[in-house]
Coordinates of C-alpha atoms in Angstrom, one line a residue:
X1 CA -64.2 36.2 25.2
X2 CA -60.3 36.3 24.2
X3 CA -57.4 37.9 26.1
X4 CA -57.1 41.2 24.3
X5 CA -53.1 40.7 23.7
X6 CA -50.0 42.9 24.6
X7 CA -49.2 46.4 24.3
X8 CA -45.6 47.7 25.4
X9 CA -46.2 50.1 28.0
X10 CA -44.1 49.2 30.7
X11 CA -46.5 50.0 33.7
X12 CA -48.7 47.4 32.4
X13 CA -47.5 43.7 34.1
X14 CA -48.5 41.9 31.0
X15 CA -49.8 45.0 29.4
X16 CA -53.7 43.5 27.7
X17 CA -55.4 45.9 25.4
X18 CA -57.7 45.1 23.1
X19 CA -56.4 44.8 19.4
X20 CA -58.3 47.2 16.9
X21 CA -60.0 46.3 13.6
X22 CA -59.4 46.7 9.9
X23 CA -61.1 45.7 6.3
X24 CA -57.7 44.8 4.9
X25 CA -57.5 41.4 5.6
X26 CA -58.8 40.4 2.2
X27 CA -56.2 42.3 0.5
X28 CA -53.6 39.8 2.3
X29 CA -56.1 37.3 1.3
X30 CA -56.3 37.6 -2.4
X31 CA -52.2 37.5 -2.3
X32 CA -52.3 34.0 -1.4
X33 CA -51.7 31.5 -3.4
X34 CA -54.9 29.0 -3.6
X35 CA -53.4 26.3 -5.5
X36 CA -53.7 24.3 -2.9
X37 CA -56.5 25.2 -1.3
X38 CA -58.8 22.9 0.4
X39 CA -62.5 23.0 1.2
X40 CA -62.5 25.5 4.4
X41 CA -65.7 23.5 5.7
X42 CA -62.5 20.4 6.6
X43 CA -60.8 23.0 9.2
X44 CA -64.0 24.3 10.5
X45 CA -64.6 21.3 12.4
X46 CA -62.2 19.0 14.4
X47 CA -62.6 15.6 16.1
X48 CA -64.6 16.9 19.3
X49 CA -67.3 17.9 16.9
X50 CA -68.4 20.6 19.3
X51 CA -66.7 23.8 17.8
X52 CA -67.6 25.0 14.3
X53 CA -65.3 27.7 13.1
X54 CA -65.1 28.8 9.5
X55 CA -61.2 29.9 8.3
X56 CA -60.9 32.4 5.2
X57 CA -58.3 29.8 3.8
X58 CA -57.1 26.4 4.0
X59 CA -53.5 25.7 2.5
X60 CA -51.6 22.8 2.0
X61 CA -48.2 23.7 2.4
X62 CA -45.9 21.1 0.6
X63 CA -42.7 22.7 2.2
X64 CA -41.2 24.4 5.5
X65 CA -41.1 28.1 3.0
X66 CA -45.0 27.9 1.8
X67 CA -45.7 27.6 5.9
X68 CA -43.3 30.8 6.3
X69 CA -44.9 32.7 3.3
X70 CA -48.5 32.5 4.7
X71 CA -46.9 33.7 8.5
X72 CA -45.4 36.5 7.1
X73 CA -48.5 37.2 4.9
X74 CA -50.8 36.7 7.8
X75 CA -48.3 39.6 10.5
X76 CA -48.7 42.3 7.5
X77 CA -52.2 42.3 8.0
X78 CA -54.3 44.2 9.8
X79 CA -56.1 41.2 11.9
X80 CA -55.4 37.6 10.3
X81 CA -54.2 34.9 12.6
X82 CA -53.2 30.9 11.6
X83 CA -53.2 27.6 13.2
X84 CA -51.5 24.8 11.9
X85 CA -54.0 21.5 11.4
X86 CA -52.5 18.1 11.7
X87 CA -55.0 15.3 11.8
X88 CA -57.8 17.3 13.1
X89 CA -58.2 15.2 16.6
X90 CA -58.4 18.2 18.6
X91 CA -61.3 18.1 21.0
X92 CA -61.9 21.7 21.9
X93 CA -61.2 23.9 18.2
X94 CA -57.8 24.5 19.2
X95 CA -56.1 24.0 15.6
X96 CA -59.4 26.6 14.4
X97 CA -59.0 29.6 12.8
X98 CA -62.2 31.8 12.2
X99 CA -61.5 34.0 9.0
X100 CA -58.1 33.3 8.9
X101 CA -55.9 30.9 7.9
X102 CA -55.8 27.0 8.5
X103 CA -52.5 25.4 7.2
X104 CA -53.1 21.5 6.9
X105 CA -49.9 20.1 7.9
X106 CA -50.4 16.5 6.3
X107 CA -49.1 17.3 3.3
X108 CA -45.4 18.9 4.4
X109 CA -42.1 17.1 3.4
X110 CA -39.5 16.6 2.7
X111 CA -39.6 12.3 3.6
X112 CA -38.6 11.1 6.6
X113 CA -34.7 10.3 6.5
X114 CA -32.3 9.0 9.4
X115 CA -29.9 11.4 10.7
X116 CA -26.0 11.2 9.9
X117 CA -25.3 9.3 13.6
X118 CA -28.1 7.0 12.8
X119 CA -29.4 7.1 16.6
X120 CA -32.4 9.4 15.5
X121 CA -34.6 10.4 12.6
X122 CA -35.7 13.5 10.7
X123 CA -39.4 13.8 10.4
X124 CA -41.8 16.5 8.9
X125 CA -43.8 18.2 11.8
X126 CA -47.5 17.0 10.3
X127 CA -46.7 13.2 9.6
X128 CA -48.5 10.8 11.7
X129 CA -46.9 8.3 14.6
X130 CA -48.0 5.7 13.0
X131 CA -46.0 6.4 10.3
X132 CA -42.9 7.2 12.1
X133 CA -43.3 3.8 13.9
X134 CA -43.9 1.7 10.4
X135 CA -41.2 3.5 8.9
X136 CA -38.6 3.3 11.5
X137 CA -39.4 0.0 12.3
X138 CA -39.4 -1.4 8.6
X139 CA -36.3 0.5 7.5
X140 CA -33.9 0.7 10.3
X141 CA -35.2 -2.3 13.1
X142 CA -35.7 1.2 15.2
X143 CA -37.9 2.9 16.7
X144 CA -38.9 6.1 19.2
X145 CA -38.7 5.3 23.0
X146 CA -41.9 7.3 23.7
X147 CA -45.6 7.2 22.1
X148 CA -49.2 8.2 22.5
X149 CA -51.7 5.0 22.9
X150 CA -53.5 6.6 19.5
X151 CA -50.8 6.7 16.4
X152 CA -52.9 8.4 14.7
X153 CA -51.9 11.9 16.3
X154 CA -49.2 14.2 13.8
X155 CA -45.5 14.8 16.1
X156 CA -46.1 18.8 15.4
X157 CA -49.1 17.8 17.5
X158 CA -48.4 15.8 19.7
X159 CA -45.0 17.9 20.5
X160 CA -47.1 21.1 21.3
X161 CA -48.9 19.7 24.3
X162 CA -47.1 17.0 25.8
X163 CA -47.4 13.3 24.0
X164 CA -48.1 11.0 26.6
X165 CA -48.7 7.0 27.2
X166 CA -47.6 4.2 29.0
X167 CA -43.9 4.3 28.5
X168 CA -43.9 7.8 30.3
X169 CA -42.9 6.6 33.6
X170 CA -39.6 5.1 31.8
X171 CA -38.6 7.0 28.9
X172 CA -40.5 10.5 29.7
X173 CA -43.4 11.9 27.5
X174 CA -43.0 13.0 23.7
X175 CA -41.9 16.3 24.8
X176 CA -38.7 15.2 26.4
X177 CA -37.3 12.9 23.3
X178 CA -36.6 15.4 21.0
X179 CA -33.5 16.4 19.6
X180 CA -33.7 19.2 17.4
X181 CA -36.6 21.0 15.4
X182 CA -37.3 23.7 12.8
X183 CA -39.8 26.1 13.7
X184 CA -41.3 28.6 11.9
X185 CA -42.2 31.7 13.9
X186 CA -44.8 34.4 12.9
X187 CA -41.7 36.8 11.4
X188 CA -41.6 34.2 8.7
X189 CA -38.0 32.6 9.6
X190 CA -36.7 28.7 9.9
X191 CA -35.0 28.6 12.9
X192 CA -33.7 25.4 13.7
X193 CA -33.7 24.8 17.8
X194 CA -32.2 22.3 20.5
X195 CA -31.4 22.7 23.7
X196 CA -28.1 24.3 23.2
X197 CA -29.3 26.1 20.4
X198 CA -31.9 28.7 20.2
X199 CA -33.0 26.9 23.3
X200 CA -35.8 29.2 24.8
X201 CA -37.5 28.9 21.5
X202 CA -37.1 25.2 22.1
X203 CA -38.6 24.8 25.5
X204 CA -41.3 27.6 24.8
X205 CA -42.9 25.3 21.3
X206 CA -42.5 21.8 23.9
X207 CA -46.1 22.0 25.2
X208 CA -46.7 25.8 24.0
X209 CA -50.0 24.8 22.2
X210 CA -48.9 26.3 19.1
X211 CA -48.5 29.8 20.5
X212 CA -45.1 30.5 19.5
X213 CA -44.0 28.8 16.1
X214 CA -44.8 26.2 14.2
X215 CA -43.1 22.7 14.0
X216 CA -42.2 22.2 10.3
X217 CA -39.4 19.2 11.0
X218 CA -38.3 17.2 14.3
X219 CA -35.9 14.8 15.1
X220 CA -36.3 12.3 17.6
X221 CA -34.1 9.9 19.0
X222 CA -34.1 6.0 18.0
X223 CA -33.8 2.9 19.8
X224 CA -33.3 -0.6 18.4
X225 CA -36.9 -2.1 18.3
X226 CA -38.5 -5.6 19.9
X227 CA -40.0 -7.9 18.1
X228 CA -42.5 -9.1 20.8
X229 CA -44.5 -7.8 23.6
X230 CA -45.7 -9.5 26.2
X231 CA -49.2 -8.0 27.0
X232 CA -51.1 -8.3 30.4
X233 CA -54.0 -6.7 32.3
X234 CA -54.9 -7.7 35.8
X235 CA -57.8 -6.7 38.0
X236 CA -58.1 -5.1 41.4
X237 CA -61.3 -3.7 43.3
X238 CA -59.4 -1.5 45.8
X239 CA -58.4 1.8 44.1
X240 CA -56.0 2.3 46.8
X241 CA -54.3 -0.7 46.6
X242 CA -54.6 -0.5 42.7
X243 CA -52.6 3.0 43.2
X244 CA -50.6 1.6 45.1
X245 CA -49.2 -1.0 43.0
X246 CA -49.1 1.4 39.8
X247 CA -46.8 3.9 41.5
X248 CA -44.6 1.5 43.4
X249 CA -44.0 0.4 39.3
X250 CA -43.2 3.4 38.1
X251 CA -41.3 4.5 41.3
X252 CA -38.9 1.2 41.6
X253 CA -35.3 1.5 41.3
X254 CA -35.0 -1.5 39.0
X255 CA -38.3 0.1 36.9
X256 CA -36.5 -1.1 33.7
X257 CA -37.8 -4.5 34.3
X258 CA -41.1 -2.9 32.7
X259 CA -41.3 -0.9 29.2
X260 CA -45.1 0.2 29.7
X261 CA -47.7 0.7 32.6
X262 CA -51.0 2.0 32.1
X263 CA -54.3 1.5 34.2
X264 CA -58.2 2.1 33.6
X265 CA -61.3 2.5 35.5
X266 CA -64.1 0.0 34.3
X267 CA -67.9 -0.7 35.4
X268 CA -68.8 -3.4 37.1
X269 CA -71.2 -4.5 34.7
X270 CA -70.7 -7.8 32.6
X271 CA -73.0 -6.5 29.8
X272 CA -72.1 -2.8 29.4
X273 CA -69.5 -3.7 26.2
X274 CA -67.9 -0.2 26.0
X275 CA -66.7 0.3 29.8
X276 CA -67.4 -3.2 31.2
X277 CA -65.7 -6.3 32.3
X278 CA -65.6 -7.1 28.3
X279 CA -63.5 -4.3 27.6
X280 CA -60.9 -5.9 30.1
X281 CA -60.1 -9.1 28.3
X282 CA -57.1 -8.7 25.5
X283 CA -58.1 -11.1 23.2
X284 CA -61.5 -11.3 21.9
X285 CA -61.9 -14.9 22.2
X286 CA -61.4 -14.9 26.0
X287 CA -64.1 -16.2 27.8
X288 CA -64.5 -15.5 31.5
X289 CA -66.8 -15.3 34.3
X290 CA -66.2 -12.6 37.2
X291 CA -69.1 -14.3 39.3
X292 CA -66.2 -17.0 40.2
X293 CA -63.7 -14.4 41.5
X294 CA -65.7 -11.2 42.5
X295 CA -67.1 -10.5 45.7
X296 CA -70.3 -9.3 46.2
X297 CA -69.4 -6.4 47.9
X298 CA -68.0 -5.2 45.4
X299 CA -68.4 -1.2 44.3
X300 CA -69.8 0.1 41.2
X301 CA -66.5 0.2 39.5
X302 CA -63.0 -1.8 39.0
X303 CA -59.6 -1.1 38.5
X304 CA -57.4 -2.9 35.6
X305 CA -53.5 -2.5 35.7
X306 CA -52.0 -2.8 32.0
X307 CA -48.8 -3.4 31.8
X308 CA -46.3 -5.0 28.9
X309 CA -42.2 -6.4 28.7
X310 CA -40.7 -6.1 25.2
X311 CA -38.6 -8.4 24.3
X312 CA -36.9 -10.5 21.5
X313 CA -36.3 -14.2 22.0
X314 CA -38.7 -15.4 24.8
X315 CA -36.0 -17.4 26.2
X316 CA -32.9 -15.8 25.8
X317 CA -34.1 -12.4 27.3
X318 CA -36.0 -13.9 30.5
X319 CA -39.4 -13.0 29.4
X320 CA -41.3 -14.9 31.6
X321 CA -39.0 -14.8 34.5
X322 CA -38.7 -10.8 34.3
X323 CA -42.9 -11.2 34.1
X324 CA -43.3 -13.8 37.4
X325 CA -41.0 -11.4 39.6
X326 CA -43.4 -8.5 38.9
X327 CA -46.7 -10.3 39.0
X328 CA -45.2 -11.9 42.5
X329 CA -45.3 -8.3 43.8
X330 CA -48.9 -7.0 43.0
X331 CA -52.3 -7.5 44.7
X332 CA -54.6 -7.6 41.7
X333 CA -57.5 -10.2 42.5
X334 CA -56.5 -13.8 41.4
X335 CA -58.0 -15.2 38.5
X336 CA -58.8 -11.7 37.3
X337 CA -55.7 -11.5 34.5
X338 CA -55.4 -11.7 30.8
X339 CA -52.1 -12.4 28.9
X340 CA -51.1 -12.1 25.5
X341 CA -48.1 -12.5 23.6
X342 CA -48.0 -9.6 20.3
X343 CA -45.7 -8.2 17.8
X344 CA -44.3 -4.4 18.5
X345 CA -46.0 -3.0 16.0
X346 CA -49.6 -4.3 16.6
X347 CA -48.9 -3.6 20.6
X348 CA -48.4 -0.2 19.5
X349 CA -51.2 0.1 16.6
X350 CA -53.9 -1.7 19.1
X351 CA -55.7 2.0 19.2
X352 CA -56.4 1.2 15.7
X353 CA -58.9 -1.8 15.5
X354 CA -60.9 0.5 18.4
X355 CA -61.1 3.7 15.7
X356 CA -62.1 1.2 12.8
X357 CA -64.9 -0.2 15.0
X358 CA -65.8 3.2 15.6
X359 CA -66.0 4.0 12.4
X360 CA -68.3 1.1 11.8
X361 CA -70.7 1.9 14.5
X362 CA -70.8 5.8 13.4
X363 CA -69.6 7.4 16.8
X364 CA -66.2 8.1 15.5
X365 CA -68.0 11.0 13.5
X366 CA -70.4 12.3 16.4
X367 CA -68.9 14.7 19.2
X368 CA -66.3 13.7 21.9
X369 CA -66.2 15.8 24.8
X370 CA -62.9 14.5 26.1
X371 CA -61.2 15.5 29.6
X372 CA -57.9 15.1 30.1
X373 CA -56.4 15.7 33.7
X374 CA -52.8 15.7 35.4
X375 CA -53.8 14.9 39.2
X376 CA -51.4 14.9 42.0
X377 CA -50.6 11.4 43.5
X378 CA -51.6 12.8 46.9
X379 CA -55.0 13.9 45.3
X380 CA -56.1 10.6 43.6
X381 CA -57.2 8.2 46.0
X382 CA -59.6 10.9 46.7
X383 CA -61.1 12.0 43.1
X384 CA -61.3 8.4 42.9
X385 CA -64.0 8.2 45.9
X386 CA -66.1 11.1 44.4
X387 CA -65.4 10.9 41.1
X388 CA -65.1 7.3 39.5
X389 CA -67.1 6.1 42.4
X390 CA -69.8 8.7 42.1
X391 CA -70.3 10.7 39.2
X392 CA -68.8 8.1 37.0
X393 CA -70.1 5.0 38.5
X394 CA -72.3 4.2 35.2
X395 CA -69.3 4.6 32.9
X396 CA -68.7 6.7 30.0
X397 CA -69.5 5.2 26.9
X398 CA -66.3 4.9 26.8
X399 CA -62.3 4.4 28.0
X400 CA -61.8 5.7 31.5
X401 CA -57.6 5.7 32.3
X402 CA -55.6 6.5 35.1
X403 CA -52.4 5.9 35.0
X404 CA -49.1 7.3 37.1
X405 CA -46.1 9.3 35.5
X406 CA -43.2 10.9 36.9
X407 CA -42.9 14.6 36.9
X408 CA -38.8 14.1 36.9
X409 CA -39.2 12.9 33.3
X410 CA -40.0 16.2 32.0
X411 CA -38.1 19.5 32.1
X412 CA -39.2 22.1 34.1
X413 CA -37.9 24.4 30.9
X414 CA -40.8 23.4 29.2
X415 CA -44.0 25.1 28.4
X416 CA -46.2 22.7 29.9
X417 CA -48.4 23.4 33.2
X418 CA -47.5 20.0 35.5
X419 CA -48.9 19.7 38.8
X420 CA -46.4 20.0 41.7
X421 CA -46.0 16.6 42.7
X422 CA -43.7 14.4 41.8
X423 CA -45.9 11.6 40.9
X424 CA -49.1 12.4 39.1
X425 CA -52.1 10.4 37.3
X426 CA -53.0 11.1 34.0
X427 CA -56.4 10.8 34.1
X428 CA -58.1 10.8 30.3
X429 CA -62.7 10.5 30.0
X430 CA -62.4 9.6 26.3
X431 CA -66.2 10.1 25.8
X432 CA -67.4 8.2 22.3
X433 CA -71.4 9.6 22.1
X434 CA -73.6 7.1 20.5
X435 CA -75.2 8.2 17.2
X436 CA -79.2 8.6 16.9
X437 CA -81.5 11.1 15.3
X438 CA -81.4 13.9 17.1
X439 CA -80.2 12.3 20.5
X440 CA -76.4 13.2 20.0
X441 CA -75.9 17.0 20.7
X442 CA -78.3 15.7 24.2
X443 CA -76.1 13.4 24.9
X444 CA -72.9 15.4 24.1
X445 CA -74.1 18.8 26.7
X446 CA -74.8 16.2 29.4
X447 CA -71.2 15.2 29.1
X448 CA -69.6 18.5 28.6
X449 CA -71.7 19.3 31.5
X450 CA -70.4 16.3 33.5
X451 CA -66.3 17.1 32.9
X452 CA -68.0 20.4 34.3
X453 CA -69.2 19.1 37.4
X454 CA -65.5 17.2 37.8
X455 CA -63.7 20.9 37.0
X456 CA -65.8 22.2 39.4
X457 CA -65.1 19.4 42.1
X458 CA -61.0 19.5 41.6
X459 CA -61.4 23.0 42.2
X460 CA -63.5 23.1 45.5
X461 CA -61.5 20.4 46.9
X462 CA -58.3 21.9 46.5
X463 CA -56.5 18.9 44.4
X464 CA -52.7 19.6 43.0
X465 CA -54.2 19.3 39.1
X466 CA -53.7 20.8 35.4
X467 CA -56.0 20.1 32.6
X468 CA -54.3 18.5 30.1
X469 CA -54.5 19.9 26.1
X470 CA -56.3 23.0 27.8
X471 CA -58.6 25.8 26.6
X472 CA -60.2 28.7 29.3
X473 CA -62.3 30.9 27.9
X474 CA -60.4 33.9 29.5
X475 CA -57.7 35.4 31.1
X476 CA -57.9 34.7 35.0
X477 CA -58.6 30.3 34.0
X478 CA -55.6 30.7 31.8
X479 CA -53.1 32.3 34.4
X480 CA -54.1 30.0 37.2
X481 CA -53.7 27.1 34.5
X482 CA -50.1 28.3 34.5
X483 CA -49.7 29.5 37.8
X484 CA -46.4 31.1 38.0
X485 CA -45.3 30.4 34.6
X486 CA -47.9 32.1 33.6
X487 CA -45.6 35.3 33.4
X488 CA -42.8 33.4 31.3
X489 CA -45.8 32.4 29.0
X490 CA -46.7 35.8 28.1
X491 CA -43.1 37.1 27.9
X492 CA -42.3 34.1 25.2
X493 CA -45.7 35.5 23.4
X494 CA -44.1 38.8 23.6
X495 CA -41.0 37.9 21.7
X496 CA -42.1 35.2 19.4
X497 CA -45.7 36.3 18.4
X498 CA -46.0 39.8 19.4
X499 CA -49.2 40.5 16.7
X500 CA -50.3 37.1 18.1
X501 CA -50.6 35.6 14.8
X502 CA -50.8 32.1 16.0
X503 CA -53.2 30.1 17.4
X504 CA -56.3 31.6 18.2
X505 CA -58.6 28.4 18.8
X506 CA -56.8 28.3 21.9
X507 CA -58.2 31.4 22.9
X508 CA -55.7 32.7 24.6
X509 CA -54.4 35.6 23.4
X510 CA -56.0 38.4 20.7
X511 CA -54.6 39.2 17.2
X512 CA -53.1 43.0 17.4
X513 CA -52.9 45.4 14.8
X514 CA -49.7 46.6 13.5
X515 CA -47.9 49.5 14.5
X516 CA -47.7 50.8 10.6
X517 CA -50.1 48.8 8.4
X518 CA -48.5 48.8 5.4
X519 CA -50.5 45.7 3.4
X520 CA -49.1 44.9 -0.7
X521 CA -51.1 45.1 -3.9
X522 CA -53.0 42.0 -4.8
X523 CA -50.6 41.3 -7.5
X524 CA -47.2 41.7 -5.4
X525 CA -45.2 38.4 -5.1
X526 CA -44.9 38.7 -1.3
X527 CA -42.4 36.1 -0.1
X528 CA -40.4 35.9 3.6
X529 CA -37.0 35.8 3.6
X530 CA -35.6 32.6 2.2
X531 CA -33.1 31.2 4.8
X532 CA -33.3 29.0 7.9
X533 CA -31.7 30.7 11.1
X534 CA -29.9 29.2 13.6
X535 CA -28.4 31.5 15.7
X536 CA -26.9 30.5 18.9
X537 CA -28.1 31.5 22.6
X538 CA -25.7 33.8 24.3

């Protein structure tokens, strides 16, 4: 069940009552506008495919006001709540809003521009990565330091739980390379924030999971783009000494001879083609044979280090040289390493050619019961042994990373639950469930069932871990997710969304009724008020 939300009685410490009902939701209803309305049956299912909930209404805002209309229609009811809906690739109904309203951000101007400086652009909070990157890139030569190994995420999205990927470890995740946004909040006001202005609201929407605003615009910083990458994976069979060279990496004081380290788990299986030694290879035509360098005593899973240098002329900016001082330094297995040389853009849009052949074979459309962990450094080598080795020694059906970050790259300010260490693996079970007549939902409850039996594990043993793109089903899971900024969580829900308007897939908090219901005729033109605020912090 949901966390009944806050009362103000001051004896309370976070003061959860249950919210009463009312029948006057339609009236707020039948004010909308439905112009734009598309079929509810789109927002009633998202990319995990394991949570069906039906909205009342699905709008297609065209502009930063329609978003602050239906948030200000929404808090003068008696129980309606919204969620904002980018490209639908949540995995657990978090952008779900059952009979209420689901705004469908994709359609939200105005067009991307540059800002006046030129060192950053001005996007709309529900365009896709991948068309910040082909824009940037094609118009200006730039490009955003940071990214998410899938493009085809929306920055609102991305920007309310964390945005992460390879170039963490230098540049910090998505969260930490913004410069300013406009956020709508459930009073129906613009409020432009940065982190000198209106900066609580700023932190508190970085990782908030939608619960207190919703990002209409963002502007991120630039930096001049590469033309090439230089791509390479290399195998190891020792996690430990796999770990090992990942963090030592990430952790170097001359780090900025790499622009992008990433790892996965693999099985040791030549004809598994989803997790096995073919998914290691980076171009399809590369033929190999790990019976020449692989031990027979090796376990039931391997280790791959990913890892790529962007350059522009090969020669003139060391490339290779810059690529044979790292290499000398790392243990991988000899003869166990794949190199490529790619453009920028198709190093970044690789994720691409997997969803189109996912699309082909039919599992992009059947569930994914992801599981996306933060796991202390000091805690890996260890869910490695019982997890990867163990419960996951037969794969996934499909992409198993683990990968170190730096918890000095994001700020502490932020809404996001980080474990305490400084270095920590982002570990991501990016399930794909094969299709088949009636095999699918099977298949899909012994996974959900599995990232169970991995929760359960972390727990028991202690480990320094968050869930990553969380959702508890109550109260006690969702202050232990926060641990002490739980408290600070609820307080920004107090001031931001005190009716709890937003959000409720994430089933966190419950909508409250109004002090004074006082709900317009049908016919009234209901509208917020007009301007964008931007009033300074004290």
């Amino acid at each position: 069940m949901m966390i009944a939300y806050l009362d103000h009685h001051p004896h309370q410490q976070y003061g959860l009552v249950s919210a009463g009902e009312s029948t006057s939701d339609e009236t707020i209803l039948c004010a909308i506008d439905v112009d734009d309305a598309g079929d509810v049956s789109v927002a009633s299912r998202d990319f995990g495919g394991g949570v069906f909930s039906r909205p009342a209404r699905f709008l297609r805002p065209s502009t930063a006001d329609d978003v602050a209309r239906a948030l200000h229609l929404a808090g003068r009811s008696a129980g309606l709540t919204v969620a904002a809906r980018g490209n639908g690739h949540c995995v657990g109904g978090q952008a779900m809003a059952a009979g209420g309203i689901v705004l469908d951000m994709r359609g939200l101007g105005p067009q991307m521009s540059l800002a006046l400086d030129g060192a950053a652009v001005d996007v709309p909070g529900g365009v896709l990565w991948s068309e910040v990157l082909e824009w940037t890139v094609s118009n200006k030569g730039m490009a955003p330091p940071s990214w998410t190994d899938y493009l085809g995420l929306t920055v609102g999205g991305t920007l309310s739980n964390g945005g992460v990927s390879g170039q963490c470890f230098r540049y910090g995740p998505q969260v930490a390379n913004v410069v300013e946004m406009e956020v709508v909040t459930p009073d129906g006001m613009r409020r432009l924030c940065s982190p000198s202005s209106n900066s609580d609201l700023f932190f508190a929407v970085l990782g908030g999971l939608g619960q207190f605003g919703i990002i209409t615009r963002a502007r991120l910083p630039l930096l001049a783009a590469p033309k090439m990458v230089r791509w390479r994976r290399v195998v190891y069979t020792d996690f430990e000494i796999f770990a090992g060279d990942a963090e030592s990496l990430v952790t170097q004081a001359d780090s900025s001879t790499l622009d992008y380290v990433e790892g996965f788990v693999f099985v040791n299986d030549v004809s598994d083609p989803v997790s096995g030694w073919n998914s290691v290879p980076i171009l399809p035509d590369s033929a190999f044979d790990p019976s020449e360098f692989l031990a027979d005593s090796s376990g039931p899973v391997l280790y791959c280090l990913e890892l790529a240098l962007y350059y522009d002329d090969r020669a003139a900016d060391h490339v290779d040289e810059r690529e044979e001082e790292t290499l000398r330094r790392l243990r991988y297995m000899k003869g166990a390493e794949f190199s490529a040389d790619v453009g920028y853009v198709e190093f970044l849009s690789r994720v691409a050619k997997v969803e189109a052949k996912a699309r082909a074979g039919g599992t992009w459309e059947t569930p994914h019961p992801w599981l996306n962990l933060f796991i202390s450094a000091g805690d890996i080598v260890d869910f490695d042994r019982h997890v990867f080795q163990c419960i996951l020694r037969r794969g996934i059906g499909g992409p198993m990373l683990v990968y170190p970050m730096r918890r000095s790259g994001w700020d502490d300010r932020m809404s996001v639950a980080l474990p305490r260490s400084e270095v920590f693996y982002l570990v991501a079970l990016l399930r794909f469930i094969a299709p088949g007549p009636g095999e699918a939902g099977e298949a899909a409850k012994a996974a959900e069932e599995q990232n169970r039996q991995i929760l359960r594990h972390c727990r028991s043993k202690g480990y320094d871990f968050k869930v990553y793109i969380p959702r508890y089903d109550n109260e006690a899971d969702w202050a232990a997710h926060f641990g002490g900024g739980w408290g600070s969580f609820v307080q920004r829900k107090r001031r931001y969304d005190p009716m709890a308007v937003l959000a409720p897939g994430q089933n966190i908090f419950s909508r409250a009724r109004p002090p004074a219901l006082a709900v317009a005729p049908a016919t009234e033109s209901i509208a917020p008020p007009p301007a964008t605020v931007d009033d300074r912090d004290d």
